[in-house]
GROMACS .gro file of C-alpha atoms in nm:
model
  472
    1MET     CA    1   1.094  -2.486   0.534
    2THR     CA    2   0.900  -2.732   0.763
    3SER     CA    3   0.697  -2.745   1.086
    4GLY     CA    4   0.791  -2.945   1.375
    5VAL     CA    5   0.444  -2.942   1.508
    6SER     CA    6   0.130  -2.919   1.330
    7GLY     CA    7  -0.199  -2.780   1.504
    8CYS     CA    8  -0.253  -2.482   1.769
    9PRO     CA    9  -0.177  -2.597   2.127
   10GLY     CA   10  -0.363  -2.511   2.408
   11LEU     CA   11  -0.716  -2.431   2.263
   12PRO     CA   12  -0.966  -2.687   2.376
   13SER     CA   13  -1.148  -2.933   2.103
   14VAL     CA   14  -1.541  -2.774   2.173
   15ARG     CA   15  -1.885  -2.829   2.000
   16PRO     CA   16  -1.911  -2.614   1.631
   17MET     CA   17  -2.196  -2.400   1.602
   18THR     CA   18  -2.292  -2.571   1.291
   19GLY     CA   19  -2.333  -2.896   1.480
   20ALA     CA   20  -2.035  -3.103   1.374
   21ARG     CA   21  -1.861  -3.356   1.624
   22THR     CA   22  -1.655  -3.241   1.885
   23GLY     CA   23  -1.321  -3.412   2.010
   24THR     CA   24  -0.950  -3.377   1.891
   25LEU     CA   25  -0.882  -3.418   1.503
   26ALA     CA   26  -0.565  -3.594   1.420
   27ALA     CA   27  -0.501  -3.448   1.085
   28ARG     CA   28  -0.464  -3.104   0.991
   29GLU     CA   29  -0.616  -3.165   0.606
   30ARG     CA   30  -0.912  -3.312   0.816
   31ALA     CA   31  -0.933  -3.016   1.058
   32ALA     CA   32  -0.943  -2.750   0.720
   33ARG     CA   33  -1.223  -2.920   0.608
   34VAL     CA   34  -1.434  -2.934   0.931
   35LEU     CA   35  -1.370  -2.573   0.985
   36THR     CA   36  -1.466  -2.418   0.630
   37ARG     CA   37  -1.780  -2.536   0.767
   38ILE     CA   38  -1.784  -2.351   1.084
   39ARG     CA   39  -1.962  -2.036   1.175
   40VAL     CA   40  -1.772  -1.794   1.350
   41ALA     CA   41  -2.053  -1.530   1.440
   42VAL     CA   42  -1.992  -1.398   1.757
   43VAL     CA   43  -1.752  -1.346   2.060
   44GLY     CA   44  -1.739  -1.647   2.268
   45SER     CA   45  -1.847  -1.882   1.963
   46THR     CA   46  -1.706  -2.212   2.004
   47LEU     CA   47  -1.451  -2.280   1.780
   48LEU     CA   48  -1.292  -2.679   1.658
   49LEU     CA   49  -0.930  -2.657   1.692
   50PRO     CA   50  -0.693  -2.938   1.727
   51ALA     CA   51  -0.539  -2.978   2.051
   52VAL     CA   52  -0.208  -3.016   2.095
   53THR     CA   53   0.044  -3.098   2.428
   54GLN     CA   54   0.349  -3.222   2.289
   55ALA     CA   55   0.641  -2.968   2.296
   56ALA     CA   56   0.809  -2.908   1.952
   57GLU     CA   57   1.169  -2.943   1.854
   58LEU     CA   58   1.373  -2.658   1.800
   59PRO     CA   59   1.309  -2.528   1.449
   60ALA     CA   60   1.573  -2.607   1.168
   61PRO     CA   61   1.542  -2.327   0.871
   62ASP     CA   62   1.772  -2.358   0.590
   63LEU     CA   63   1.991  -2.009   0.646
   64THR     CA   64   2.216  -2.115   0.343
   65ALA     CA   65   2.078  -1.872   0.112
   66VAL     CA   66   1.997  -1.541   0.325
   67GLU     CA   67   2.193  -1.226   0.406
   68PRO     CA   68   2.421  -1.257   0.716
   69ARG     CA   69   2.233  -0.972   0.914
   70VAL     CA   70   1.939  -1.241   0.877
   71ARG     CA   71   2.127  -1.533   0.953
   72ALA     CA   72   2.256  -1.363   1.302
   73ALA     CA   73   1.898  -1.263   1.376
   74ILE     CA   74   1.775  -1.625   1.371
   75GLN     CA   75   2.083  -1.798   1.533
   76ARG     CA   76   2.045  -1.569   1.794
   77GLU     CA   77   1.699  -1.653   1.859
   78LEU     CA   78   1.731  -2.008   1.826
   79ALA     CA   79   1.998  -2.025   2.080
   80THR     CA   80   1.794  -1.821   2.300
   81ALA     CA   81   1.493  -2.053   2.260
   82ALA     CA   82   1.756  -2.363   2.318
   83ARG     CA   83   1.834  -2.237   2.660
   84GLU     CA   84   1.523  -2.167   2.739
   85PRO     CA   85   1.265  -2.392   2.630
   86ASP     CA   86   0.998  -2.336   2.866
   87SER     CA   87   0.975  -1.955   2.807
   88PRO     CA   88   0.694  -1.842   2.592
   89SER     CA   89   0.802  -1.501   2.542
   90THR     CA   90   1.137  -1.647   2.389
   91TRP     CA   91   0.928  -1.895   2.176
   92GLY     CA   92   0.723  -1.618   2.074
   93ARG     CA   93   1.010  -1.383   1.974
   94LEU     CA   94   1.209  -1.684   1.784
   95ALA     CA   95   0.812  -1.733   1.598
   96MET     CA   96   0.804  -1.346   1.499
   97THR     CA   97   1.146  -1.310   1.387
   98LEU     CA   98   1.105  -1.607   1.186
   99HIS     CA   99   0.773  -1.468   1.055
  100ALA     CA  100   0.935  -1.112   0.956
  101HIS     CA  101   1.187  -1.327   0.727
  102GLN     CA  102   0.925  -1.544   0.576
  103PHE     CA  103   1.038  -1.895   0.721
  104ASP     CA  104   0.642  -1.913   0.740
  105ASP     CA  105   0.658  -2.338   0.806
  106GLU     CA  106   0.900  -2.257   1.079
  107ALA     CA  107   0.714  -1.953   1.268
  108ALA     CA  108   0.400  -2.164   1.251
  109ALA     CA  109   0.565  -2.401   1.463
  110ALA     CA  110   0.745  -2.141   1.702
  111TYR     CA  111   0.369  -1.968   1.778
  112THR     CA  112   0.225  -2.309   1.815
  113GLU     CA  113   0.485  -2.381   2.100
  114ALA     CA  114   0.448  -2.044   2.225
  115SER     CA  115   0.065  -2.058   2.252
  116ARG     CA  116   0.104  -2.404   2.411
  117LEU     CA  117   0.317  -2.227   2.693
  118ALA     CA  118   0.111  -1.935   2.733
  119SER     CA  119  -0.253  -2.043   2.589
  120GLY     CA  120  -0.423  -1.730   2.682
  121ASP     CA  121  -0.160  -1.497   2.511
  122PHE     CA  122  -0.339  -1.334   2.218
  123ARG     CA  123  -0.049  -1.237   2.028
  124TRP     CA  124   0.065  -1.623   1.944
  125VAL     CA  125  -0.247  -1.719   1.854
  126TYR     CA  126  -0.315  -1.404   1.619
  127LEU     CA  127   0.027  -1.401   1.473
  128ARG     CA  128   0.008  -1.782   1.392
  129ALA     CA  129  -0.364  -1.696   1.196
  130ASN     CA  130  -0.145  -1.453   1.043
  131VAL     CA  131   0.111  -1.681   0.898
  132GLU     CA  132  -0.197  -1.915   0.810
  133GLU     CA  133  -0.386  -1.667   0.621
  134ALA     CA  134  -0.251  -1.710   0.262
  135ARG     CA  135  -0.213  -2.104   0.279
  136ASP     CA  136  -0.481  -2.238   0.463
  137PRO     CA  137  -0.786  -1.981   0.502
  138ALA     CA  138  -1.017  -2.194   0.725
  139MET     CA  139  -0.734  -2.284   1.000
  140ALA     CA  140  -0.649  -1.890   1.021
  141THR     CA  141  -1.055  -1.847   1.034
  142ALA     CA  142  -1.010  -2.039   1.330
  143LEU     CA  143  -0.720  -1.862   1.487
  144TYR     CA  144  -0.829  -1.530   1.455
  145GLY     CA  145  -1.164  -1.615   1.571
  146ARG     CA  146  -0.965  -1.725   1.901
  147ALA     CA  147  -0.796  -1.425   1.939
  148VAL     CA  148  -1.088  -1.239   1.924
  149GLU     CA  149  -1.237  -1.446   2.235
  150ILE     CA  150  -0.912  -1.357   2.382
  151ASP     CA  151  -0.919  -1.003   2.316
  152PRO     CA  152  -1.282  -0.865   2.150
  153ALA     CA  153  -1.163  -0.481   2.195
  154TYR     CA  154  -0.901  -0.533   1.945
  155ALA     CA  155  -1.038  -0.404   1.599
  156PRO     CA  156  -0.741  -0.548   1.383
  157ALA     CA  157  -0.833  -0.883   1.482
  158ARG     CA  158  -1.205  -0.846   1.395
  159ILE     CA  159  -1.136  -0.737   1.027
  160ARG     CA  160  -0.866  -1.002   0.969
  161LEU     CA  161  -1.078  -1.232   1.074
  162ALA     CA  162  -1.383  -1.090   0.878
  163SER     CA  163  -1.172  -1.089   0.610
  164ALA     CA  164  -1.095  -1.426   0.646
  165LEU     CA  165  -1.460  -1.509   0.685
  166GLU     CA  166  -1.521  -1.341   0.317
  167LYS     CA  167  -1.275  -1.598   0.178
  168ILE     CA  168  -1.438  -1.879   0.304
  169GLY     CA  169  -1.772  -1.784   0.188
  170LEU     CA  170  -1.930  -1.675   0.558
  171ALA     CA  171  -2.025  -1.333   0.443
  172ALA     CA  172  -2.266  -1.248   0.732
  173ASP     CA  173  -2.025  -1.350   0.995
  174ALA     CA  174  -1.779  -1.111   0.799
  175ASP     CA  175  -2.001  -0.846   0.798
  176GLU     CA  176  -2.062  -0.867   1.195
  177HIS     CA  177  -1.684  -0.836   1.253
  178TYR     CA  178  -1.643  -0.562   1.015
  179ARG     CA  179  -1.950  -0.403   1.186
  180GLU     CA  180  -1.825  -0.474   1.543
  181ALA     CA  181  -1.460  -0.328   1.399
  182ALA     CA  182  -1.618  -0.014   1.280
  183ARG     CA  183  -1.773   0.029   1.637
  184LEU     CA  184  -1.453  -0.002   1.781
  185GLU     CA  185  -1.240   0.216   1.584
  186PRO     CA  186  -1.553   0.486   1.377
  187ASP     CA  187  -1.255   0.621   1.193
  188ASN     CA  188  -1.135   0.230   1.034
  189ALA     CA  189  -1.150   0.276   0.652
  190VAL     CA  190  -1.049  -0.092   0.617
  191ALA     CA  191  -1.371  -0.139   0.854
  192HIS     CA  192  -1.603   0.048   0.633
  193LEU     CA  193  -1.445  -0.094   0.294
  194GLY     CA  194  -1.522  -0.447   0.426
  195LEU     CA  195  -1.869  -0.333   0.527
  196GLY     CA  196  -1.973  -0.129   0.169
  197ARG     CA  197  -1.800  -0.433  -0.006
  198LEU     CA  198  -2.063  -0.685   0.161
  199ALA     CA  199  -2.370  -0.442   0.146
  200LEU     CA  200  -2.284  -0.414  -0.253
  201ALA     CA  201  -2.230  -0.781  -0.277
  202ARG     CA  202  -2.599  -0.838  -0.148
  203GLY     CA  203  -2.787  -0.548  -0.312
  204ASP     CA  204  -2.806  -0.312  -0.055
  205VAL     CA  205  -2.683  -0.022  -0.264
  206ASP     CA  206  -2.756   0.268  -0.013
  207GLN     CA  207  -2.588   0.102   0.281
  208ALA     CA  208  -2.297   0.021   0.073
  209THR     CA  209  -2.271   0.399  -0.037
  210ARG     CA  210  -2.304   0.504   0.288
  211HIS     CA  211  -1.975   0.296   0.417
  212LEU     CA  212  -1.783   0.363   0.096
  213GLU     CA  213  -1.789   0.729   0.108
  214ARG     CA  214  -1.713   0.702   0.473
  215ALA     CA  215  -1.397   0.500   0.344
  216PHE     CA  216  -1.328   0.752   0.077
  217GLU     CA  217  -1.330   1.073   0.353
  218LEU     CA  218  -1.098   0.851   0.543
  219SER     CA  219  -0.891   0.713   0.268
  220PRO     CA  220  -0.940   0.924  -0.074
  221GLU     CA  221  -0.628   0.839  -0.204
  222THR     CA  222  -0.657   0.455  -0.216
  223GLN     CA  223  -0.752   0.276  -0.534
  224ALA     CA  224  -0.924  -0.023  -0.334
  225VAL     CA  225  -1.195   0.237  -0.224
  226VAL     CA  226  -1.196   0.475  -0.511
  227ALA     CA  227  -1.247   0.180  -0.740
  228MET     CA  228  -1.537   0.036  -0.510
  229LEU     CA  229  -1.699   0.353  -0.471
  230SER     CA  230  -1.717   0.377  -0.815
  231ARG     CA  231  -1.903   0.059  -0.841
  232ALA     CA  232  -2.170   0.157  -0.595
  233ARG     CA  233  -2.234   0.490  -0.764
  234HIS     CA  234  -2.249   0.278  -1.112
  235ARG     CA  235  -2.496   0.050  -0.918
  236ALA     CA  236  -2.681   0.341  -0.792
  237GLY     CA  237  -2.740   0.508  -1.129
  238ASP     CA  238  -2.493   0.802  -1.108
  239ARG     CA  239  -2.283   0.703  -1.408
  240ASP     CA  240  -2.078   0.997  -1.461
  241GLY     CA  241  -1.972   1.037  -1.075
  242ALA     CA  242  -1.865   0.603  -1.137
  243ARG     CA  243  -1.688   0.720  -1.450
  244ARG     CA  244  -1.466   0.991  -1.289
  245LEU     CA  245  -1.404   0.754  -0.963
  246ALA     CA  246  -1.321   0.513  -1.209
  247GLN     CA  247  -1.046   0.764  -1.396
  248ALA     CA  248  -0.911   0.863  -1.056
  249ALA     CA  249  -0.875   0.509  -0.941
  250ARG     CA  250  -0.618   0.407  -1.199
  251ASP     CA  251  -0.348   0.640  -1.047
  252LEU     CA  252  -0.396   0.537  -0.674
  253PRO     CA  253  -0.162   0.320  -0.494
  254PRO     CA  254  -0.382  -0.020  -0.463
  255LEU     CA  255  -0.359  -0.099  -0.127
  256LEU     CA  256  -0.525   0.040   0.155
  257HIS     CA  257  -0.289  -0.012   0.478
  258GLN     CA  258  -0.471  -0.090   0.819
  259ARG     CA  259  -0.287   0.007   1.130
  260ASP     CA  260  -0.230  -0.331   1.315
  261PRO     CA  261   0.069  -0.224   1.619
  262ARG     CA  262   0.084  -0.632   1.662
  263ARG     CA  263   0.186  -0.743   1.324
  264ALA     CA  264   0.362  -0.425   1.290
  265GLU     CA  265   0.602  -0.567   1.568
  266VAL     CA  266   0.668  -0.841   1.352
  267ASP     CA  267   0.757  -0.617   1.041
  268LEU     CA  268   0.998  -0.415   1.240
  269LEU     CA  269   1.215  -0.764   1.339
  270ALA     CA  270   1.290  -0.785   0.952
  271VAL     CA  271   1.652  -0.652   0.892
  272ASP     CA  272   1.727  -0.779   0.541
  273SER     CA  273   1.754  -0.507   0.268
  274GLU     CA  274   1.430  -0.539   0.095
  275SER     CA  275   1.219  -0.513   0.430
  276PHE     CA  276   1.419  -0.183   0.517
  277LEU     CA  277   1.301  -0.045   0.141
  278ARG     CA  278   0.939  -0.202   0.193
  279ARG     CA  279   0.885  -0.057   0.523
  280SER     CA  280   0.998   0.290   0.360
  281LYS     CA  281   0.727   0.271   0.101
  282THR     CA  282   0.469   0.161   0.307
  283TYR     CA  283   0.547   0.476   0.529
  284ARG     CA  284   0.565   0.716   0.225
  285GLU     CA  285   0.262   0.594   0.096
  286THR     CA  286   0.035   0.668   0.402
  287GLY     CA  287   0.216   1.028   0.456
  288GLN     CA  288   0.520   0.928   0.721
  289LEU     CA  289   0.752   1.054   0.554
  290GLN     CA  290   0.983   1.087   0.860
  291ALA     CA  291   0.979   0.747   0.951
  292SER     CA  292   1.007   0.649   0.561
  293LEU     CA  293   1.355   0.833   0.588
  294GLY     CA  294   1.392   0.678   0.872
  295GLU     CA  295   1.426   0.328   0.736
  296LEU     CA  296   1.597   0.434   0.466
  297ARG     CA  297   1.877   0.596   0.671
  298ARG     CA  298   1.926   0.312   0.872
  299LEU     CA  299   1.957   0.097   0.586
  300ILE     CA  300   2.209   0.328   0.459
  301GLU     CA  301   2.408   0.285   0.789
  302LEU     CA  302   2.436  -0.095   0.733
  303GLU     CA  303   2.489  -0.102   0.334
  304PRO     CA  304   2.653   0.246   0.257
  305GLY     CA  305   2.667   0.103  -0.126
  306ASN     CA  306   2.303   0.015  -0.145
  307ALA     CA  307   2.220   0.224  -0.446
  308GLN     CA  308   1.842   0.197  -0.420
  309ALA     CA  309   1.871   0.296  -0.055
  310HIS     CA  310   2.016   0.637  -0.168
  311PHE     CA  311   1.769   0.627  -0.489
  312ALA     CA  312   1.418   0.592  -0.225
  313ALA     CA  313   1.597   0.881  -0.027
  314ALA     CA  314   1.626   1.129  -0.277
  315GLY     CA  315   1.229   1.044  -0.387
  316VAL     CA  316   1.161   1.101   0.016
  317HIS     CA  317   1.337   1.387   0.030
  318ASP     CA  318   1.168   1.535  -0.307
  319ARG     CA  319   0.848   1.484  -0.169
  320MET     CA  320   0.952   1.666   0.158
  321ASN     CA  321   1.053   1.965  -0.077
  322ARG     CA  322   1.393   1.922   0.019
  323PRO     CA  323   1.576   1.974  -0.330
  324LYS     CA  324   1.914   2.007  -0.206
  325GLU     CA  325   1.885   1.653  -0.032
  326ALA     CA  326   1.724   1.471  -0.301
  327ALA     CA  327   1.976   1.609  -0.536
  328ALA     CA  328   2.285   1.483  -0.292
  329ALA     CA  329   2.088   1.123  -0.260
  330ALA     CA  330   2.031   1.108  -0.602
  331GLY     CA  331   2.378   1.178  -0.700
  332ARG     CA  332   2.549   0.917  -0.509
  333ALA     CA  333   2.305   0.673  -0.593
  334LEU     CA  334   2.393   0.724  -0.989
  335GLU     CA  335   2.776   0.730  -0.859
  336LEU     CA  336   2.713   0.383  -0.701
  337ASP     CA  337   2.506   0.269  -0.989
  338PRO     CA  338   2.516   0.515  -1.316
  339ASP     CA  339   2.263   0.293  -1.513
  340LEU     CA  340   1.995   0.326  -1.190
  341ALA     CA  341   1.648   0.324  -1.404
  342GLY     CA  342   1.474   0.652  -1.244
  343GLY     CA  343   1.804   0.822  -1.087
  344ARG     CA  344   1.862   1.088  -1.364
  345ALA     CA  345   1.534   1.189  -1.356
  346VAL     CA  346   1.498   1.255  -0.995
  347LEU     CA  347   1.839   1.428  -1.024
  348ALA     CA  348   1.725   1.671  -1.303
  349GLY     CA  349   1.376   1.722  -1.123
  350ALA     CA  350   1.584   1.827  -0.759
  351LEU     CA  351   1.875   2.059  -1.014
  352PHE     CA  352   1.566   2.235  -1.173
  353LYS     CA  353   1.415   2.326  -0.820
  354LEU     CA  354   1.762   2.454  -0.715
  355GLY     CA  355   1.779   2.728  -0.982
  356ARG     CA  356   2.083   2.468  -1.140
  357PHE     CA  357   1.910   2.494  -1.455
  358GLY     CA  358   2.212   2.403  -1.725
  359GLU     CA  359   2.285   2.067  -1.517
  360ALA     CA  360   1.909   2.008  -1.485
  361ALA     CA  361   1.881   2.032  -1.882
  362ALA     CA  362   2.218   1.795  -1.951
  363GLU     CA  363   2.057   1.528  -1.681
  364ALA     CA  364   1.707   1.557  -1.839
  365GLU     CA  365   1.830   1.529  -2.224
  366ARG     CA  366   2.043   1.216  -2.129
  367VAL     CA  367   1.703   1.107  -2.001
  368LEU     CA  368   1.516   1.199  -2.310
  369ALA     CA  369   1.775   1.034  -2.543
  370GLU     CA  370   1.706   0.694  -2.368
  371ASP     CA  371   1.349   0.739  -2.317
  372PRO     CA  372   1.180   1.000  -2.555
  373ALA     CA  373   0.848   0.926  -2.374
  374ASP     CA  374   0.962   1.000  -2.016
  375VAL     CA  375   0.694   1.249  -1.903
  376HIS     CA  376   0.853   1.387  -1.608
  377MET     CA  377   1.180   1.522  -1.820
  378LEU     CA  378   0.930   1.647  -2.116
  379LEU     CA  379   0.765   1.878  -1.864
  380VAL     CA  380   1.107   1.986  -1.703
  381THR     CA  381   1.257   2.070  -2.039
  382THR     CA  382   0.913   2.257  -2.113
  383MET     CA  383   0.984   2.495  -1.802
  384LEU     CA  384   1.357   2.516  -1.930
  385ALA     CA  385   1.223   2.640  -2.250
  386MET     CA  386   0.984   2.866  -2.112
  387ARG     CA  387   1.240   3.025  -1.918
  388GLU     CA  388   1.463   3.060  -2.199
  389ASN     CA  389   1.167   3.227  -2.408
  390ASP     CA  390   1.189   2.988  -2.652
  391VAL     CA  391   0.828   2.885  -2.712
  392ALA     CA  392   0.846   2.695  -3.024
  393ARG     CA  393   1.059   2.428  -2.830
  394ALA     CA  394   0.850   2.442  -2.528
  395LEU     CA  395   0.559   2.397  -2.733
  396GLU     CA  396   0.728   2.071  -2.896
  397ARG     CA  397   0.806   1.900  -2.563
  398LEU     CA  398   0.482   1.943  -2.418
  399ASP     CA  399   0.283   1.833  -2.731
  400ARG     CA  400   0.528   1.507  -2.689
  401ALA     CA  401   0.416   1.472  -2.296
  402ALA     CA  402   0.051   1.492  -2.392
  403ALA     CA  403   0.089   1.269  -2.633
  404ALA     CA  404   0.293   1.025  -2.414
  405GLY     CA  405  -0.012   1.032  -2.178
  406VAL     CA  406   0.012   1.126  -1.790
  407SER     CA  407  -0.113   0.875  -1.533
  408ASP     CA  408   0.025   1.015  -1.194
  409SER     CA  409  -0.184   1.307  -1.106
  410ARG     CA  410   0.112   1.539  -1.012
  411MET     CA  411   0.251   1.498  -1.348
  412ARG     CA  412  -0.098   1.570  -1.481
  413ASP     CA  413  -0.182   1.878  -1.273
  414LEU     CA  414   0.194   2.039  -1.383
  415MET     CA  415   0.103   1.976  -1.733
  416ILE     CA  416  -0.238   2.109  -1.724
  417GLN     CA  417  -0.039   2.439  -1.561
  418LEU     CA  418   0.196   2.426  -1.825
  419GLN     CA  419  -0.062   2.443  -2.064
  420LEU     CA  420  -0.283   2.722  -1.944
  421GLU     CA  421   0.077   2.908  -1.947
  422LEU     CA  422   0.154   2.844  -2.270
  423ALA     CA  423  -0.220   2.957  -2.394
  424ASP     CA  424  -0.234   3.261  -2.215
  425ALA     CA  425   0.122   3.380  -2.360
  426LEU     CA  426   0.010   3.268  -2.719
  427GLY     CA  427  -0.319   3.470  -2.670
  428GLY     CA  428  -0.149   3.806  -2.533
  429ALA     CA  429   0.068   3.742  -2.847
  430GLY     CA  430  -0.253   3.740  -3.044
  431PHE     CA  431  -0.212   3.375  -3.163
  432TYR     CA  432  -0.569   3.274  -3.075
  433ASP     CA  433  -0.588   2.944  -3.261
  434ASP     CA  434  -0.291   2.816  -3.072
  435ALA     CA  435  -0.399   2.936  -2.759
  436ALA     CA  436  -0.727   2.718  -2.818
  437ARG     CA  437  -0.551   2.454  -2.910
  438ARG     CA  438  -0.386   2.445  -2.598
  439ILE     CA  439  -0.734   2.499  -2.386
  440GLU     CA  440  -0.866   2.217  -2.576
  441GLN     CA  441  -0.544   1.981  -2.453
  442VAL     CA  442  -0.654   2.103  -2.124
  443VAL     CA  443  -1.012   2.017  -2.158
  444GLU     CA  444  -0.965   1.681  -2.277
  445THR     CA  445  -0.694   1.634  -2.012
  446LEU     CA  446  -0.913   1.678  -1.752
  447GLU     CA  447  -1.216   1.489  -1.892
  448ARG     CA  448  -0.979   1.123  -1.918
  449ALA     CA  449  -0.938   1.229  -1.555
  450GLY     CA  450  -1.268   1.221  -1.506
  451ALA     CA  451  -1.312   1.612  -1.392
  452GLY     CA  452  -1.657   1.747  -1.321
  453ASP     CA  453  -1.872   1.998  -1.485
  454GLY     CA  454  -1.728   2.221  -1.216
  455GLU     CA  455  -1.375   2.177  -1.262
  456LEU     CA  456  -1.416   2.161  -1.666
  457GLN     CA  457  -1.652   2.502  -1.687
  458PRO     CA  458  -1.388   2.746  -1.661
  459HIS     CA  459  -1.151   2.612  -1.915
  460ARG     CA  460  -1.447   2.560  -2.174
  461ARG     CA  461  -1.520   2.925  -2.150
  462ARG     CA  462  -1.191   3.003  -2.202
  463LEU     CA  463  -1.183   2.813  -2.483
  464ALA     CA  464  -1.497   2.955  -2.637
  465LEU     CA  465  -1.306   3.309  -2.587
  466TYR     CA  466  -1.030   3.240  -2.791
  467ARG     CA  467  -1.222   3.065  -3.057
  468GLU     CA  468  -1.442   3.395  -3.074
  469ARG     CA  469  -1.112   3.597  -3.082
  470ALA     CA  470  -0.980   3.369  -3.332
  471ARG     CA  471  -1.291   3.414  -3.535
  472GLY     CA  472  -1.246   3.776  -3.580
   0.00000   0.00000   0.00000
């Protein structure tokens, strides 16, 4: 994929803050070298960007390997741009469609033309910067800086500029833009994470902790936030707190999703199968379950035979506590792909919640025949054994689950609950040693998860009680 035009049109060449010479730069490579030295510190700062005045040729992306829906969408936008070559919105729409489907070179060229035709339009500069972010951080920095000049009140642009400045080593300038983003959006966890990370890097542990605690309040289920707060706590001398947070971070999703309506407009144009699944996953991870389901329903309408879409829908229904719908979706996924990884486990869990215990047991045993260490199915079969008062079988399955190790917090909580229920049953029958061993496993599990003394003390007292009864 190649661009028809380089540079960013409509942006004047002006004096950089470092004192580098002004003037148009002929080559993108030279621009990148100079841009790595510029400082983009405040709104109204000057930026060195190559000026482009020549109209672009229509991009020619290679569409031979793309899905038919994608090909049709891009060809439609190309035809519109050919009919309306002087329309910045037409070129911008073409650029966004190309961008949504990872035709980055062609998208950059189309954004460049849209910006040449409408030099003051924030969208085309900002989205062009987004394309450049991975492949040319210096150019992205300058473009984000220009976008901030056009719309200084759009917090996501501040955050992206700050991140780009970090990447080229301008931490002080990055800090300023993170700070402004936090002023514009006080509840922006990404801004506080950035401020905390930079403060920690320069050794200001108190300020780092303050910002990271705020990020944790706003986004406690994100690995990046929890892991960084763990580092700050460790630097502050709170080793136990740091250890608990580090343990908790392992189970969390890695990325902190930023609300960015302008960038989201691009994502929503993607019509390939993977984009529907990706958007659904992002919505699910941010707790927007109805929106997540909506993306999957749209995909299923387009591709009724997409097993992954039905399977993902089963998972969302399960999160929404809709076992009937989860079972139906998982069953359909397995009809389409009997070997679908995870499909039978979701189906077994849904059947159990529906009270269809025989069917749940059959599906769970099929999963365990292929994967004896599947913790979810070991816990399901533990519960099934407990329903039948088969204590020996319940203990055997629960011990296997504990030996396999539990990383998912929901599975860990369920395992602890089952251990405690079995401990009570054993203790009530006078098997105090066995009850104590159950409580020991609970304490060990919680300690590995980084639980604090407040959470552990009730279980330790219970353990001491069973040990005392066992002795006499």
